[in-house]
Amino acid sequence: MMSQTDETPAVAKRRDNNMAESNNQSAETKLSDVHKRIKAAFETFDNAANNTVDVREIGTIIYSLGCFPSQADLHDFIAEVEEDHSGYIHLDRFLPAMTKVLLEHKFPPIPKDLLLQAFEVLDKDNKGYLEPEELTKYMTQEGEPFTQEEMEEMLTGLADHERNVIYYKDVINQLAIDPDM
Amino acid sequence: MFDRWCFCFIAGCLLSSFLMSTVTPKTMKAAVLIQRWYRRYMARLEMRRRYTWNIFQSIEYAGEQDQLQLSSFFSFMLDNFTHMFTFPPDLISQLLDPVVDPWLDREICYSLILVPESYSGPRLSFPLSVSDTNALLAAFKEQQTLHARYVLQLLYETKKLLKQMPNIIHLSTSYTKEITICGDLHGRLDDLLLIFYKNGLPSAETPYVFNGDFVDRGKKSVEVVILLFAYLLLYPDNMHLNRGNHEDYIMNLRYGFTKEVMQKYKTHGQEILQLFQDVFSLLPVATVIDGKILIVHGGISDQTNLDFLSSIERHKILLPFTETTRFTLCLIVVHLIECFHLEQIVDVLWSDPKIQEGCSPNTFRGGGCYFGPDVTQRLLLQHGLQLLIRSHECKQEGYELCHGGQVITIFSASNYYEEGSNRGAYIKVGRELVPRFYQYQVSRTTRKLTLTQRVRAAEGSALRALKEKLFAHRSELMCGFQEYDQNYTGRVSVSEWALVLEAVLRLDLPWRTLRPHLARLAPDGSVEYQSCFEDMGPGIPLPQVTSNLAETLFRYRTDIEIIFNIIDKDHSGLISIEEFRHTWRLFSAHLGVAIDDSAIDDLARSIDFNKDGSIDFTEFLEAFRVNWQIIMDLLKNAHQ
């Protein structure tokens, strides 16, 4: 409340109405903003400018919108929106499904401490770091395994250059993604 | 979900029984979590890589659009003076007048040049042998420069050879193993050396086609093109060069080749440049393999006709100022035929494929067309061809197919926009005429850069270029923002911000995604639009300019630089007062405005700030600033 002067009831009522209106507006604008974000991400991969994207890019699009689905989650999502196994996904089906995901926070980000715990589970000897062989073993043979390409990229990206081990605590902090998304 | 976990568990056990002791549901869960997190990070990186690419590409094409503006500037001039019944080509030829007639063969130019004892670079002997080309390779790897005498001789011999060649070269695979086709090199010596290393040096067993754009933008255009010409002389039947749109006088002035030559060859630079232009204009425009694969630098149009293309006298076509020459020449009946010739060549060197059907003018480039799959289909059918290979556009993977596989774009300059921006590629084609692609990427560091580092570097570079654009359009943008911000709060919503940028800059970019890098948010989530222009100032110091003009000059400085370079015939970096007077007189005369000599002299003297009798580029820019309004008014009035 910025105003120090007395308000007449009429003025107060008008102010309340305005706030209510702007709250409604903000719900609408929020939805339209969400739609715009989804469309913008979608368009980056819409090479033929016909409102479809290759199904293999869907993961990238969803991740870039701030969500953290697992492979299984992605699989389910795709099954919902793909056009009869055509290999393509149309914006008309993607938009409502994705809007729901965003508004319901369906695939929330992984909190840092949980991530740290996960690494600590893998680091059985409590060394504070993981050897490349150890990490490779877990990433390529457990869970939702990495391909060889993914593994190589991860090792090149995360390993400390001198010691060639992965200091996971540092890595978690370093790989903070830009704010706002 | 639990079933899936069970399955994974069992599968894990079966696949790697020695892990039995370590596999627990707990480690599985941990692994999944880490995988999810990492995959998301990689996807985010891929997103950034894509929009970085979009930025570079849209700015590049917008830059080529500026070329169009320069041409329109000149066509304004010429518009008027065709009314006065003087020959328009006069102005062009006076402006571009080479010191010597290019078509006089000058035998003596190189033989009189003495090569000092102290010169330790390659000493070529003609006709060239393998030891000469090896010497060149070794020298260039050691950063040596070839002596001007040998450059001139090489160019002279190349010119002689090219004169005998037709416009379209026909090759066959029947006598060779495979033909290698490379795309744009743009002065990247490292890429050329990498191709030679991976694929072999040019020889009878390893024939090559290089599809244009050997020079400009990169720092080693001279070395690249010397090597290509040397191999051309050594193996004329196994080395083939197509002309690209950058093998051209005006493009070289603008995009760096001219500057590079003048820097490396201070004494003989002008002669060397002259010969380069002769050689470029003599390069063939197309290659056909086995009558089935057509290779041209840009593309085609719905007017392209290979038989007609074969018959043109290609060296007589003056390529730059495509708009103006076309316009003015069309006015004169005698030149109508040449007009059509010019279009044929321009189309083949400048066109780009598009997804939609039809053929439309290529407004981004200022020349050539956008051609659709139907145009491709028709041309291929008409001439019994099955494939069109072209270059001209940078592609992330070094190559790209379109038009249902009937068109291949091949691009051989890796890291074109920035370290890590794209791969380069080449094609190999054998008797069965099925193209195979080979990719590579040159790396400046010996340690492999991570994807993150590469994306960050490219992104930084792209964003800097984008910020420059924002600055150059500052007042228009501010006007746009203020329309949404009538109360002068300094803020607009993110949507409004994106709308204004889209409308003013006309670059098709994901503005909302880029917003964090370009502007600050206020606590309430709206954009503080003034923050777009922070940390940004023009590279050239301009004395006491009003903000509007500062922007205009910033925006047009490349064009102004080109005009400067044209007037500065000897490329010394300085215009003599006399040269300036001469050119300004021409301009005023053709605008139909009577300005007496003393007024021009006063103008010239006033521009020469340091009174040393010549005008450098900063002074020239200042002259434009002072007189811009006058020029624009004159143009407006003259046009009416």
Coordinates of C-alpha atoms in Angstrom, one line a residue, chain B residues 28 85 114 119 129 206 246 260 346 389 405 415 423 500 558 571 577 591 611 619 627:
Chain B
M28 CA 19.2 -48.2 -10.5
F85 CA 21.0 10.8 -72.8
L114 CA 63.2 -9.3 -59.2
Y119 CA 63.5 -14.8 -50.3
S129 CA 55.5 -30.0 -61.5
T206 CA 41.9 -38.3 -57.2
H246 CA 32.4 -14.4 -54.3
E260 CA 44.0 -9.4 -47.7
V346 CA 23.6 -14.4 -61.8
I389 CA 24.8 -30.4 -56.5
G405 CA 17.0 -35.8 -52.7
N415 CA 33.4 -23.5 -38.1
R423 CA 31.1 -29.2 -39.8
V500 CA 8.8 -4.7 -31.5
T558 CA 30.1 -1.0 -44.8
H571 CA 43.9 0.9 -52.5
I577 CA 41.8 15.5 -52.9
L591 CA 22.1 14.3 -60.2
K611 CA 45.4 19.0 -43.9
E619 CA 37.4 11.8 -42.7
N627 CA 26.4 15.9 -46.1

